[in-house]
Amino acid sequence: MNGRYAPRIHAERQAIRLDAVSGRFDAWLLLCVLALTSVGLVMVASSSIAMAEARGLGPLYYFYRHVLSVLMGMGVMLALMYRCDIRQLEKYSRWLLLLAFVLLLLVWVPGIGHSAKGARRWLNLGIINFQPAEAVKLIFIIWMASYLSRFSDEVKGSWLSMLKGLGAAALLSIVLLAVQKDFGTTVLLLATAALMLVIGGVHLPRMIMPVAMLIPVLIWFVVREAYRMDRLRLWLNPWEDPFGDGYQLTNALMAVGRGELWGVGLGGSVQKLNYLPEAYTDFILAVLAEEFGFVGVCVLIALYALLVSRILWLGLQCVQMRRYFPGYLCFGIAMWMAMQTFISIGVNIGLLPTKGLTLPLVSFGGSSILMTFAAMGLLLRVSWELERARRQVALRREMTLQGRAAAQVPEVAATPAPTPAPRPSGDEDLAQEPQRPAPMTTLWQRLNGWLSQSGPRHEAPRQRIEPSFGNGGQP
């Protein structure tokens, strides 16, 4: 009975040992997040003082709000790091996509939706005004990663499967443009979808036709709005109207130029003194360039490059371990971070037309901070589960080797021992003594052989003793 249940008990013990294995968070990724967050705290405090005083809110009003957003974001990040199950996240990805559409439409519900600066993009949550478009970015990446992991072969070989991914992005983009007039997030969403499909295995020539069909639609959305055409025209020559529609860009360029190589020092910016609008949000990089110069901007770009490269490396490690959903999730978040950072920096230095995209983890903005920290929490959870899987694989190999070694011991012991010499006694009870177990016999033979080799070489003459048959010693 014990032999029957032994394999099952052994398997249960192995499962308990594997479940007890813990993972480890990626230290480099966490350090990048903390470093960028620290830069953001310093720059928001420096760039928002003049604006807060001008509005009669106290010099550190926006800084305190930013600290509150960071603390809430860190709480979300820690919750996802320690409590989120990536497999469950993949399971509910379709419901999350439905939630994204609901959030975009909630802005039109009276009492919940909130409009500012001519656009209805915010939800009034009491403590903060939440922008659903920020959540849509992360939710769409989660859904796309799940879609690619489930239908990878179909996406590579079928037009319809490929168009489903682009169709979801296009539908979200139409809602964003029609309901919230958020052109920047629309372009970011479509670009992220296209890049994730390419990473998922779609051949580039097959992407040409869908992209060619979307470009005229985007151009039409630009042309139909006069303010977008003005932004495009003044982007080409902002000095045409430096005190009108080109005011933001010209002041941003002056701030960048004034910083030169080393900057004017922390707190020494002039453009943040109510000259540069949105100095603590969309144009915070211009203030950083003025105060820390070209060197400071290069250090910031290096931090973002390290962050994105680490996320890509994490995704590659997941794919090598055949963990495709976490891998695609990492790739999508890396594309999101890289493109949004590039667009924000490009707007600040005049490389791209003016758009309202924040600098991740640095700019002031509760919604952006919350969702970026949520994305970082998911990535850190992925790194923990990946390290745990590696340790489990190593432990399983170790247990397999131990099992093989243990299985070889009975095979060696099961070899038949040589027949013992006849006993020099006629005692039948001693003749019927049970044979010793094989391992002990083998051990006795080894010990006897060692003693015979290490003992003296001379032997006493042996006397032949005939066996007894129980009749008085007569044969």
CSV table of C-alpha atoms in Angstrom, one decimal:
chain,number,residue,atom,x,y,z
A,1,MET,CA,0.0,0.0,0.0
A,2,ASN,CA,2.8,2.3,0.8
A,3,GLY,CA,4.4,1.5,-2.6
A,4,ARG,CA,1.2,2.4,-4.3
A,5,TYR,CA,0.9,5.8,-2.8
A,6,ALA,CA,4.6,6.7,-2.8
A,7,PRO,CA,4.7,8.2,-6.3
A,8,ARG,CA,1.7,10.4,-5.6
A,9,ILE,CA,3.1,11.6,-2.3
A,10,HIS,CA,6.4,12.3,-4.0
A,11,ALA,CA,4.6,14.3,-6.7
A,12,GLU,CA,2.7,16.3,-4.1
A,13,ARG,CA,5.9,17.1,-2.3
A,14,GLN,CA,7.5,18.3,-5.5
A,15,ALA,CA,4.5,20.5,-6.2
A,16,ILE,CA,4.7,22.0,-2.8
A,17,ARG,CA,8.3,22.7,-3.3
A,18,LEU,CA,7.7,24.4,-6.7
A,19,ASP,CA,4.8,26.5,-5.3
A,20,ALA,CA,7.0,27.7,-2.5
A,21,VAL,CA,9.5,29.2,-5.0
A,22,SER,CA,9.5,33.0,-5.0
A,23,GLY,CA,10.4,35.4,-7.7
A,24,ARG,CA,12.3,38.7,-7.8
A,25,PHE,CA,11.5,42.1,-9.2
A,26,ASP,CA,13.6,43.6,-11.8
A,27,ALA,CA,15.9,46.0,-10.0
A,28,TRP,CA,16.9,48.0,-13.1
A,29,LEU,CA,13.3,48.6,-14.1
A,30,LEU,CA,12.4,49.7,-10.6
A,31,LEU,CA,15.4,52.1,-10.4
A,32,CYS,CA,14.5,53.7,-13.7
A,33,VAL,CA,10.9,54.3,-12.5
A,34,LEU,CA,12.1,55.8,-9.2
A,35,ALA,CA,14.7,58.0,-11.0
A,36,LEU,CA,12.2,59.4,-13.5
A,37,THR,CA,9.7,60.0,-10.7
A,38,SER,CA,12.3,61.9,-8.7
A,39,VAL,CA,13.1,64.1,-11.7
A,40,GLY,CA,9.4,64.7,-12.1
A,41,LEU,CA,8.9,65.8,-8.5
A,42,VAL,CA,11.8,68.2,-8.7
A,43,MET,CA,10.7,69.7,-12.0
A,44,VAL,CA,7.1,70.1,-11.1
A,45,ALA,CA,8.1,71.9,-7.9
A,46,SER,CA,10.4,74.2,-9.9
A,47,SER,CA,8.2,74.9,-12.9
A,48,SER,CA,4.8,75.4,-11.2
A,49,ILE,CA,5.6,77.9,-8.4
A,50,ALA,CA,5.0,81.0,-10.6
A,51,MET,CA,1.8,79.7,-12.1
A,52,ALA,CA,0.4,78.7,-8.7
A,53,GLU,CA,1.2,82.0,-7.1
A,54,ALA,CA,-0.3,83.9,-10.1
A,55,ARG,CA,-3.6,82.0,-9.5
A,56,GLY,CA,-3.5,82.6,-5.8
A,57,LEU,CA,-3.2,78.9,-4.9
A,58,GLY,CA,0.0,78.9,-2.9
A,59,PRO,CA,3.5,78.4,-4.3
A,60,LEU,CA,3.5,74.6,-3.9
A,61,TYR,CA,-0.1,73.8,-4.7
A,62,TYR,CA,0.6,71.9,-7.9
A,63,PHE,CA,3.6,70.2,-6.3
A,64,TYR,CA,1.4,68.8,-3.5
A,65,ARG,CA,-1.2,67.6,-6.0
A,66,HIS,CA,1.6,65.9,-8.0
A,67,VAL,CA,2.9,64.2,-4.8
A,68,LEU,CA,-0.6,63.0,-4.1
A,69,SER,CA,-0.9,61.5,-7.6
A,70,VAL,CA,2.5,59.9,-7.3
A,71,LEU,CA,1.5,58.3,-3.9
A,72,MET,CA,-1.7,57.0,-5.4
A,73,GLY,CA,0.2,55.7,-8.5
A,74,MET,CA,2.7,54.0,-6.3
A,75,GLY,CA,-0.1,52.4,-4.4
A,76,VAL,CA,-1.5,51.0,-7.6
A,77,MET,CA,1.9,49.9,-8.7
A,78,LEU,CA,2.5,48.0,-5.4
A,79,ALA,CA,-0.9,46.4,-5.6
A,80,LEU,CA,-0.3,45.1,-9.1
A,81,MET,CA,3.3,44.0,-8.2
A,82,TYR,CA,2.1,41.8,-5.3
A,83,ARG,CA,-1.5,40.9,-6.1
A,84,CYS,CA,-2.0,40.8,-9.8
A,85,ASP,CA,-2.1,37.4,-11.6
A,86,ILE,CA,-0.9,37.9,-15.2
A,87,ARG,CA,-2.9,34.8,-16.3
A,88,GLN,CA,-6.1,36.3,-14.9
A,89,LEU,CA,-5.4,39.6,-16.6
A,90,GLU,CA,-5.2,37.8,-19.9
A,91,LYS,CA,-8.4,35.9,-19.2
A,92,TYR,CA,-10.4,39.1,-18.7
A,93,SER,CA,-8.8,41.2,-21.5
A,94,ARG,CA,-12.0,41.2,-23.6
A,95,TRP,CA,-14.0,42.6,-20.7
A,96,LEU,CA,-11.3,45.3,-20.2
A,97,LEU,CA,-11.7,46.3,-23.9
A,98,LEU,CA,-15.4,46.7,-23.3
A,99,LEU,CA,-14.6,48.8,-20.2
A,100,ALA,CA,-12.4,51.1,-22.4
A,101,PHE,CA,-15.4,51.9,-24.7
A,102,VAL,CA,-17.6,52.5,-21.6
A,103,LEU,CA,-15.0,54.9,-20.1
A,104,LEU,CA,-14.8,56.9,-23.3
A,105,LEU,CA,-18.6,57.3,-23.5
A,106,LEU,CA,-19.0,58.2,-19.8
A,107,VAL,CA,-17.6,61.7,-20.4
A,108,TRP,CA,-21.0,62.6,-21.9
A,109,VAL,CA,-23.0,61.4,-18.8
A,110,PRO,CA,-24.2,64.5,-16.8
A,111,GLY,CA,-22.6,64.8,-13.4
A,112,ILE,CA,-19.7,62.5,-14.4
A,113,GLY,CA,-18.2,64.0,-17.5
A,114,HIS,CA,-16.2,67.2,-17.2
A,115,SER,CA,-15.0,69.6,-19.9
A,116,ALA,CA,-12.0,71.8,-19.8
A,117,LYS,CA,-10.2,73.9,-22.4
A,118,GLY,CA,-12.9,73.3,-25.0
A,119,ALA,CA,-12.7,69.5,-24.8
A,120,ARG,CA,-14.8,67.0,-22.9
A,121,ARG,CA,-12.2,64.5,-21.9
A,122,TRP,CA,-12.4,64.1,-18.1
A,123,LEU,CA,-14.4,62.2,-15.5
A,124,ASN,CA,-15.0,63.8,-12.2
A,125,LEU,CA,-13.9,61.3,-9.5
A,126,GLY,CA,-13.9,63.7,-6.6
A,127,ILE,CA,-10.2,63.7,-5.6
A,128,ILE,CA,-9.0,64.0,-9.2
A,129,ASN,CA,-10.3,64.5,-12.7
A,130,PHE,CA,-9.5,61.3,-14.5
A,131,GLN,CA,-8.9,61.2,-18.3
A,132,PRO,CA,-10.2,58.0,-19.8
A,133,ALA,CA,-7.9,58.2,-22.8
A,134,GLU,CA,-4.9,57.4,-20.5
A,135,ALA,CA,-6.6,54.2,-19.3
A,136,VAL,CA,-7.5,53.3,-22.9
A,137,LYS,CA,-3.8,53.2,-23.9
A,138,LEU,CA,-3.0,50.5,-21.3
A,139,ILE,CA,-6.2,48.6,-21.7
A,140,PHE,CA,-5.8,48.3,-25.5
A,141,ILE,CA,-2.2,47.1,-25.1
A,142,ILE,CA,-3.4,44.4,-22.7
A,143,TRP,CA,-6.1,43.3,-25.1
A,144,MET,CA,-3.8,43.3,-28.1
A,145,ALA,CA,-1.2,41.2,-26.2
A,146,SER,CA,-3.9,38.7,-25.3
A,147,TYR,CA,-5.2,38.7,-28.9
A,148,LEU,CA,-1.7,38.1,-30.4
A,149,SER,CA,-0.9,35.3,-27.8
A,150,ARG,CA,-4.1,33.5,-28.6
A,151,PHE,CA,-4.2,33.9,-32.4
A,152,SER,CA,-0.6,34.3,-33.3
A,153,ASP,CA,-0.7,31.8,-36.2
A,154,GLU,CA,-3.9,33.2,-37.6
A,155,VAL,CA,-2.6,36.8,-37.5
A,156,LYS,CA,0.5,35.7,-39.4
A,157,GLY,CA,-1.5,33.9,-42.1
A,158,SER,CA,-4.9,35.5,-42.3
A,159,TRP,CA,-5.9,39.0,-43.4
A,160,LEU,CA,-9.1,38.9,-41.3
A,161,SER,CA,-7.3,38.1,-38.1
A,162,MET,CA,-4.8,40.9,-38.7
A,163,LEU,CA,-7.6,43.4,-39.5
A,164,LYS,CA,-9.3,42.5,-36.2
A,165,GLY,CA,-6.5,44.0,-34.2
A,166,LEU,CA,-6.3,47.1,-36.4
A,167,GLY,CA,-10.1,47.3,-36.4
A,168,ALA,CA,-10.3,47.5,-32.6
A,169,ALA,CA,-7.7,50.2,-32.6
A,170,ALA,CA,-9.5,52.1,-35.4
A,171,LEU,CA,-12.8,51.9,-33.6
A,172,LEU,CA,-11.3,53.2,-30.4
A,173,SER,CA,-9.6,56.0,-32.4
A,174,ILE,CA,-12.9,57.0,-34.0
A,175,VAL,CA,-14.5,57.3,-30.6
A,176,LEU,CA,-11.5,59.3,-29.3
A,177,LEU,CA,-11.7,61.7,-32.3
A,178,ALA,CA,-15.5,62.0,-32.4
A,179,VAL,CA,-16.2,62.2,-28.7
A,180,GLN,CA,-13.0,63.7,-27.2
A,181,LYS,CA,-11.1,65.2,-30.2
A,182,ASP,CA,-7.9,63.7,-29.0
A,183,PHE,CA,-5.8,63.4,-32.1
A,184,GLY,CA,-2.5,62.8,-30.3
A,185,THR,CA,-3.8,59.7,-28.4
A,186,THR,CA,-5.4,58.5,-31.6
A,187,VAL,CA,-2.1,58.5,-33.5
A,188,LEU,CA,-0.3,56.9,-30.6
A,189,LEU,CA,-2.9,54.2,-30.3
A,190,LEU,CA,-2.8,53.3,-34.1
A,191,ALA,CA,1.0,53.3,-34.1
A,192,THR,CA,1.1,51.0,-31.1
A,193,ALA,CA,-1.4,48.6,-32.7
A,194,ALA,CA,0.6,48.5,-36.0
A,195,LEU,CA,3.9,47.9,-34.3
A,196,MET,CA,2.5,45.2,-32.0
A,197,LEU,CA,1.1,43.4,-35.1
A,198,VAL,CA,4.5,43.6,-36.8
A,199,ILE,CA,6.2,42.2,-33.6
A,200,GLY,CA,3.5,39.5,-33.6
A,201,GLY,CA,4.7,38.3,-37.0
A,202,VAL,CA,2.6,40.2,-39.6
A,203,HIS,CA,4.7,40.9,-42.7
A,204,LEU,CA,5.4,44.5,-43.3
A,205,PRO,CA,4.0,44.4,-46.9
A,206,ARG,CA,0.7,43.3,-45.6
A,207,MET,CA,0.5,46.3,-43.4
A,208,ILE,CA,0.9,48.8,-46.3
A,209,MET,CA,-2.7,48.6,-47.5
A,210,PRO,CA,-4.5,49.1,-44.1
A,211,VAL,CA,-2.1,51.9,-43.2
A,212,ALA,CA,-2.6,53.5,-46.6
A,213,MET,CA,-6.4,53.4,-46.0
A,214,LEU,CA,-6.0,55.0,-42.5
A,215,ILE,CA,-3.8,57.9,-43.5
A,216,PRO,CA,-6.4,59.7,-45.6
A,217,VAL,CA,-8.9,59.4,-42.8
A,218,LEU,CA,-6.4,61.0,-40.4
A,219,ILE,CA,-5.7,63.7,-42.9
A,220,TRP,CA,-9.4,64.4,-43.2
A,221,PHE,CA,-9.7,64.8,-39.4
A,222,VAL,CA,-6.8,67.3,-39.4
A,223,VAL,CA,-8.2,69.4,-42.3
A,224,ARG,CA,-11.7,69.6,-41.0
A,225,GLU,CA,-10.6,71.4,-37.9
A,226,ALA,CA,-9.2,74.9,-38.4
A,227,TYR,CA,-7.2,75.0,-35.2
A,228,ARG,CA,-5.3,71.8,-36.3
A,229,MET,CA,-4.4,73.4,-39.6
A,230,ASP,CA,-3.2,76.5,-37.7
A,231,ARG,CA,-1.0,74.4,-35.5
A,232,LEU,CA,0.5,72.7,-38.5
A,233,ARG,CA,1.1,76.0,-40.3
A,234,LEU,CA,2.7,77.6,-37.2
A,235,TRP,CA,4.8,74.5,-36.6
A,236,LEU,CA,6.5,75.1,-39.9
A,237,ASN,CA,7.1,78.8,-39.0
A,238,PRO,CA,6.3,79.6,-35.3
A,239,TRP,CA,7.8,83.2,-35.6
A,240,GLU,CA,5.0,84.1,-38.1
A,241,ASP,CA,2.7,84.7,-35.1
A,242,PRO,CA,4.9,84.7,-32.0
A,243,PHE,CA,2.3,86.4,-29.8
A,244,GLY,CA,-0.7,84.4,-31.1
A,245,ASP,CA,-1.0,80.7,-32.0
A,246,GLY,CA,2.8,80.3,-32.1
A,247,TYR,CA,3.3,81.7,-28.6
A,248,GLN,CA,3.8,78.3,-26.9
A,249,LEU,CA,6.4,77.0,-29.3
A,250,THR,CA,8.4,80.2,-29.5
A,251,ASN,CA,8.7,80.4,-25.7
A,252,ALA,CA,9.6,76.7,-25.5
A,253,LEU,CA,12.3,77.2,-28.1
A,254,MET,CA,13.7,80.3,-26.2
A,255,ALA,CA,13.8,78.2,-23.0
A,256,VAL,CA,15.7,75.4,-24.8
A,257,GLY,CA,18.1,77.8,-26.4
A,258,ARG,CA,18.7,79.7,-23.1
A,259,GLY,CA,19.8,76.5,-21.4
A,260,GLU,CA,22.8,76.0,-23.7
A,261,LEU,CA,25.2,73.3,-22.5
A,262,TRP,CA,24.9,73.2,-18.7
A,263,GLY,CA,21.7,75.3,-18.1
A,264,VAL,CA,21.1,78.2,-15.8
A,265,GLY,CA,20.7,76.1,-12.7
A,266,LEU,CA,17.7,74.7,-10.8
A,267,GLY,CA,15.1,77.4,-10.2
A,268,GLY,CA,16.8,79.9,-12.5
A,269,SER,CA,14.4,79.5,-15.4
A,270,VAL,CA,12.8,82.7,-16.8
A,271,GLN,CA,10.3,81.2,-19.2
A,272,LYS,CA,8.4,79.5,-16.4
A,273,LEU,CA,7.6,82.9,-14.9
A,274,ASN,CA,4.2,83.0,-16.7
A,275,TYR,CA,5.8,83.3,-20.1
A,276,LEU,CA,5.6,79.6,-21.1
A,277,PRO,CA,2.1,78.2,-20.9
A,278,GLU,CA,1.7,74.7,-19.5
A,279,ALA,CA,5.3,74.9,-18.1
A,280,TYR,CA,4.7,72.0,-15.6
A,281,THR,CA,2.7,69.7,-17.9
A,282,ASP,CA,3.2,69.5,-21.7
A,283,PHE,CA,6.3,71.8,-21.9
A,284,ILE,CA,8.1,70.7,-18.7
A,285,LEU,CA,11.0,69.5,-20.9
A,286,ALA,CA,11.6,73.0,-22.1
A,287,VAL,CA,12.0,74.2,-18.4
A,288,LEU,CA,14.3,71.3,-17.7
A,289,ALA,CA,16.4,72.2,-20.7
A,290,GLU,CA,16.6,75.8,-19.6
A,291,GLU,CA,17.7,74.9,-16.0
A,292,PHE,CA,19.9,71.9,-16.7
A,293,GLY,CA,21.0,72.5,-20.3
A,294,PHE,CA,21.8,70.0,-23.0
A,295,VAL,CA,23.5,67.7,-20.5
A,296,GLY,CA,20.4,67.4,-18.4
A,297,VAL,CA,18.3,66.6,-21.4
A,298,CYS,CA,20.7,63.9,-22.5
A,299,VAL,CA,20.6,62.4,-19.0
A,300,LEU,CA,16.8,62.3,-19.1
A,301,ILE,CA,16.8,60.7,-22.5
A,302,ALA,CA,19.3,58.2,-21.3
A,303,LEU,CA,17.0,57.3,-18.4
A,304,TYR,CA,14.1,56.8,-20.9
A,305,ALA,CA,16.3,54.7,-23.2
A,306,LEU,CA,17.3,52.5,-20.3
A,307,LEU,CA,13.7,52.1,-19.3
A,308,VAL,CA,12.5,51.2,-22.7
A,309,SER,CA,15.5,48.9,-23.4
A,310,ARG,CA,14.9,47.1,-20.1
A,311,ILE,CA,11.2,46.6,-20.9
A,312,LEU,CA,12.1,45.2,-24.4
A,313,TRP,CA,14.7,42.9,-22.8
A,314,LEU,CA,12.1,41.6,-20.3
A,315,GLY,CA,9.7,40.9,-23.2
A,316,LEU,CA,12.4,39.0,-25.1
A,317,GLN,CA,13.1,36.9,-22.0
A,318,CYS,CA,9.3,36.1,-21.7
A,319,VAL,CA,9.1,35.0,-25.3
A,320,GLN,CA,12.1,32.7,-24.9
A,321,MET,CA,10.3,31.1,-21.9
A,322,ARG,CA,7.2,30.7,-24.1
A,323,ARG,CA,5.3,33.2,-22.0
A,324,TYR,CA,3.8,35.0,-25.0
A,325,PHE,CA,1.2,37.2,-23.3
A,326,PRO,CA,3.6,38.8,-20.9
A,327,GLY,CA,6.1,39.2,-23.7
A,328,TYR,CA,3.6,41.0,-26.0
A,329,LEU,CA,2.5,43.1,-23.0
A,330,CYS,CA,6.1,44.2,-22.5
A,331,PHE,CA,6.6,45.0,-26.2
A,332,GLY,CA,3.4,47.1,-26.2
A,333,ILE,CA,4.2,49.1,-23.1
A,334,ALA,CA,7.7,49.7,-24.5
A,335,MET,CA,6.3,51.0,-27.7
A,336,TRP,CA,3.9,53.2,-25.8
A,337,MET,CA,6.6,54.7,-23.5
A,338,ALA,CA,9.0,55.2,-26.4
A,339,MET,CA,6.6,56.9,-28.8
A,340,GLN,CA,5.0,59.1,-26.1
A,341,THR,CA,8.4,60.2,-24.9
A,342,PHE,CA,9.5,60.9,-28.4
A,343,ILE,CA,6.4,62.9,-29.2
A,344,SER,CA,6.6,65.0,-26.0
A,345,ILE,CA,10.3,65.8,-26.5
A,346,GLY,CA,9.7,66.5,-30.2
A,347,VAL,CA,7.0,69.0,-29.4
A,348,ASN,CA,9.2,70.8,-26.9
A,349,ILE,CA,12.0,71.3,-29.3
A,350,GLY,CA,9.9,72.1,-32.4
A,351,LEU,CA,10.5,68.8,-34.1
A,352,LEU,CA,6.7,67.9,-34.1
A,353,PRO,CA,3.5,70.0,-34.1
A,354,THR,CA,2.1,71.0,-30.7
A,355,LYS,CA,0.2,68.1,-29.0
A,356,GLY,CA,-1.0,67.7,-25.5
A,357,LEU,CA,0.9,64.5,-24.5
A,358,THR,CA,2.7,64.4,-21.2
A,359,LEU,CA,6.3,63.3,-20.5
A,360,PRO,CA,5.8,59.9,-18.8
A,361,LEU,CA,6.5,60.0,-15.0
A,362,VAL,CA,7.8,63.5,-15.2
A,363,SER,CA,5.0,65.9,-16.3
A,364,PHE,CA,2.2,67.0,-13.9
A,365,GLY,CA,-1.0,65.0,-14.6
A,366,GLY,CA,-2.9,62.7,-12.3
A,367,SER,CA,-4.3,60.4,-15.0
A,368,SER,CA,-1.0,60.0,-16.8
A,369,ILE,CA,0.8,59.3,-13.5
A,370,LEU,CA,-1.7,56.7,-12.4
A,371,MET,CA,-1.8,54.7,-15.6
A,372,THR,CA,2.0,54.9,-16.1
A,373,PHE,CA,2.5,53.5,-12.6
A,374,ALA,CA,-0.1,50.9,-13.3
A,375,ALA,CA,1.9,49.8,-16.4
A,376,MET,CA,5.1,49.8,-14.4
A,377,GLY,CA,3.4,47.6,-11.8
A,378,LEU,CA,2.4,45.1,-14.4
A,379,LEU,CA,5.9,45.0,-15.8
A,380,LEU,CA,7.4,44.4,-12.4
A,381,ARG,CA,4.9,41.7,-11.8
A,382,VAL,CA,5.9,40.1,-15.1
A,383,SER,CA,9.6,40.3,-14.1
A,384,TRP,CA,8.7,38.6,-10.8
A,385,GLU,CA,6.8,35.8,-12.4
A,386,LEU,CA,9.5,35.3,-15.0
A,387,GLU,CA,12.2,34.9,-12.4
A,388,ARG,CA,9.9,32.6,-10.4
A,389,ALA,CA,9.4,30.4,-13.5
A,390,ARG,CA,13.2,30.3,-14.1
A,391,ARG,CA,13.8,29.2,-10.5
A,392,GLN,CA,11.0,26.6,-10.8
A,393,VAL,CA,12.6,25.2,-14.0
A,394,ALA,CA,16.0,25.0,-12.3
A,395,LEU,CA,14.4,23.3,-9.2
A,396,ARG,CA,12.5,20.9,-11.4
A,397,ARG,CA,15.7,19.9,-13.2
A,398,GLU,CA,17.5,19.4,-9.8
A,399,MET,CA,14.6,17.2,-8.5
A,400,THR,CA,14.7,15.2,-11.7
A,401,LEU,CA,18.4,14.6,-11.4
A,402,GLN,CA,17.9,13.6,-7.8
A,403,GLY,CA,15.1,11.3,-8.7
A,404,ARG,CA,17.2,9.6,-11.4
A,405,ALA,CA,20.1,9.2,-8.9
A,406,ALA,CA,17.7,7.7,-6.3
A,407,ALA,CA,16.3,5.3,-8.9
A,408,GLN,CA,19.7,4.0,-9.8
A,409,VAL,CA,20.5,2.9,-6.2
A,410,PRO,CA,18.0,-0.1,-6.2
A,411,GLU,CA,19.3,-1.2,-9.6
A,412,VAL,CA,22.9,-1.5,-8.2
A,413,ALA,CA,21.6,-3.1,-5.1
A,414,ALA,CA,19.4,-5.6,-7.0
A,415,THR,CA,22.4,-7.4,-8.5
A,416,PRO,CA,22.5,-11.0,-7.2
A,417,ALA,CA,25.1,-11.6,-4.5
A,418,PRO,CA,27.5,-14.6,-4.9
A,419,THR,CA,26.3,-17.8,-3.3
A,420,PRO,CA,27.7,-18.1,0.3
A,421,ALA,CA,30.0,-20.9,1.2
A,422,PRO,CA,28.5,-23.9,3.0
A,423,ARG,CA,28.1,-23.4,6.7
A,424,PRO,CA,30.4,-25.4,9.0
A,425,SER,CA,27.5,-26.5,11.2
A,426,GLY,CA,24.7,-28.9,11.0
A,427,ASP,CA,22.3,-26.6,12.8
A,428,GLU,CA,19.2,-26.4,10.6
A,429,ASP,CA,17.9,-23.3,12.3
A,430,LEU,CA,21.0,-21.4,11.3
A,431,ALA,CA,20.8,-22.8,7.8
A,432,GLN,CA,17.3,-21.3,7.5
A,433,GLU,CA,18.4,-17.8,8.6
A,434,PRO,CA,16.9,-15.3,6.2
A,435,GLN,CA,19.3,-13.7,3.7
A,436,ARG,CA,20.3,-10.1,4.4
A,437,PRO,CA,18.9,-7.3,2.3
A,438,ALA,CA,20.8,-6.6,-0.9
A,439,PRO,CA,22.2,-3.1,0.2
A,440,MET,CA,23.5,-4.5,3.4
A,441,THR,CA,25.0,-7.5,1.6
A,442,THR,CA,26.8,-5.3,-0.8
A,443,LEU,CA,28.1,-3.2,2.0
A,444,TRP,CA,29.3,-6.3,3.9
A,445,GLN,CA,31.1,-7.5,0.8
A,446,ARG,CA,32.8,-4.2,0.2
A,447,LEU,CA,33.9,-4.1,3.9
A,448,ASN,CA,35.0,-7.7,3.8
A,449,GLY,CA,37.0,-7.1,0.6
A,450,TRP,CA,38.6,-4.0,2.1
A,451,LEU,CA,39.6,-5.9,5.2
A,452,SER,CA,40.9,-8.8,3.3
A,453,GLN,CA,43.1,-6.5,1.2
A,454,SER,CA,44.3,-4.4,4.1
A,455,GLY,CA,44.8,-7.4,6.5
A,456,PRO,CA,47.8,-9.7,6.8
A,457,ARG,CA,48.6,-11.9,3.8
A,458,HIS,CA,49.2,-15.2,5.6
A,459,GLU,CA,46.2,-17.5,6.3
A,460,ALA,CA,45.7,-20.5,8.6
A,461,PRO,CA,45.3,-23.8,6.9
A,462,ARG,CA,41.7,-24.5,6.2
A,463,GLN,CA,40.0,-27.8,7.4
A,464,ARG,CA,37.5,-29.4,5.2
A,465,ILE,CA,34.2,-30.0,7.1
A,466,GLU,CA,31.6,-32.2,5.6
A,467,PRO,CA,28.0,-31.1,5.8
A,468,SER,CA,25.7,-32.8,8.2
A,469,PHE,CA,22.5,-34.4,7.0
A,470,GLY,CA,20.9,-34.9,10.5
A,471,ASN,CA,21.7,-38.6,11.0
A,472,GLY,CA,24.5,-38.5,13.5
A,473,GLY,CA,27.1,-37.2,11.1
A,474,GLN,CA,26.9,-40.3,8.9
A,475,PRO,CA,26.6,-39.7,5.1
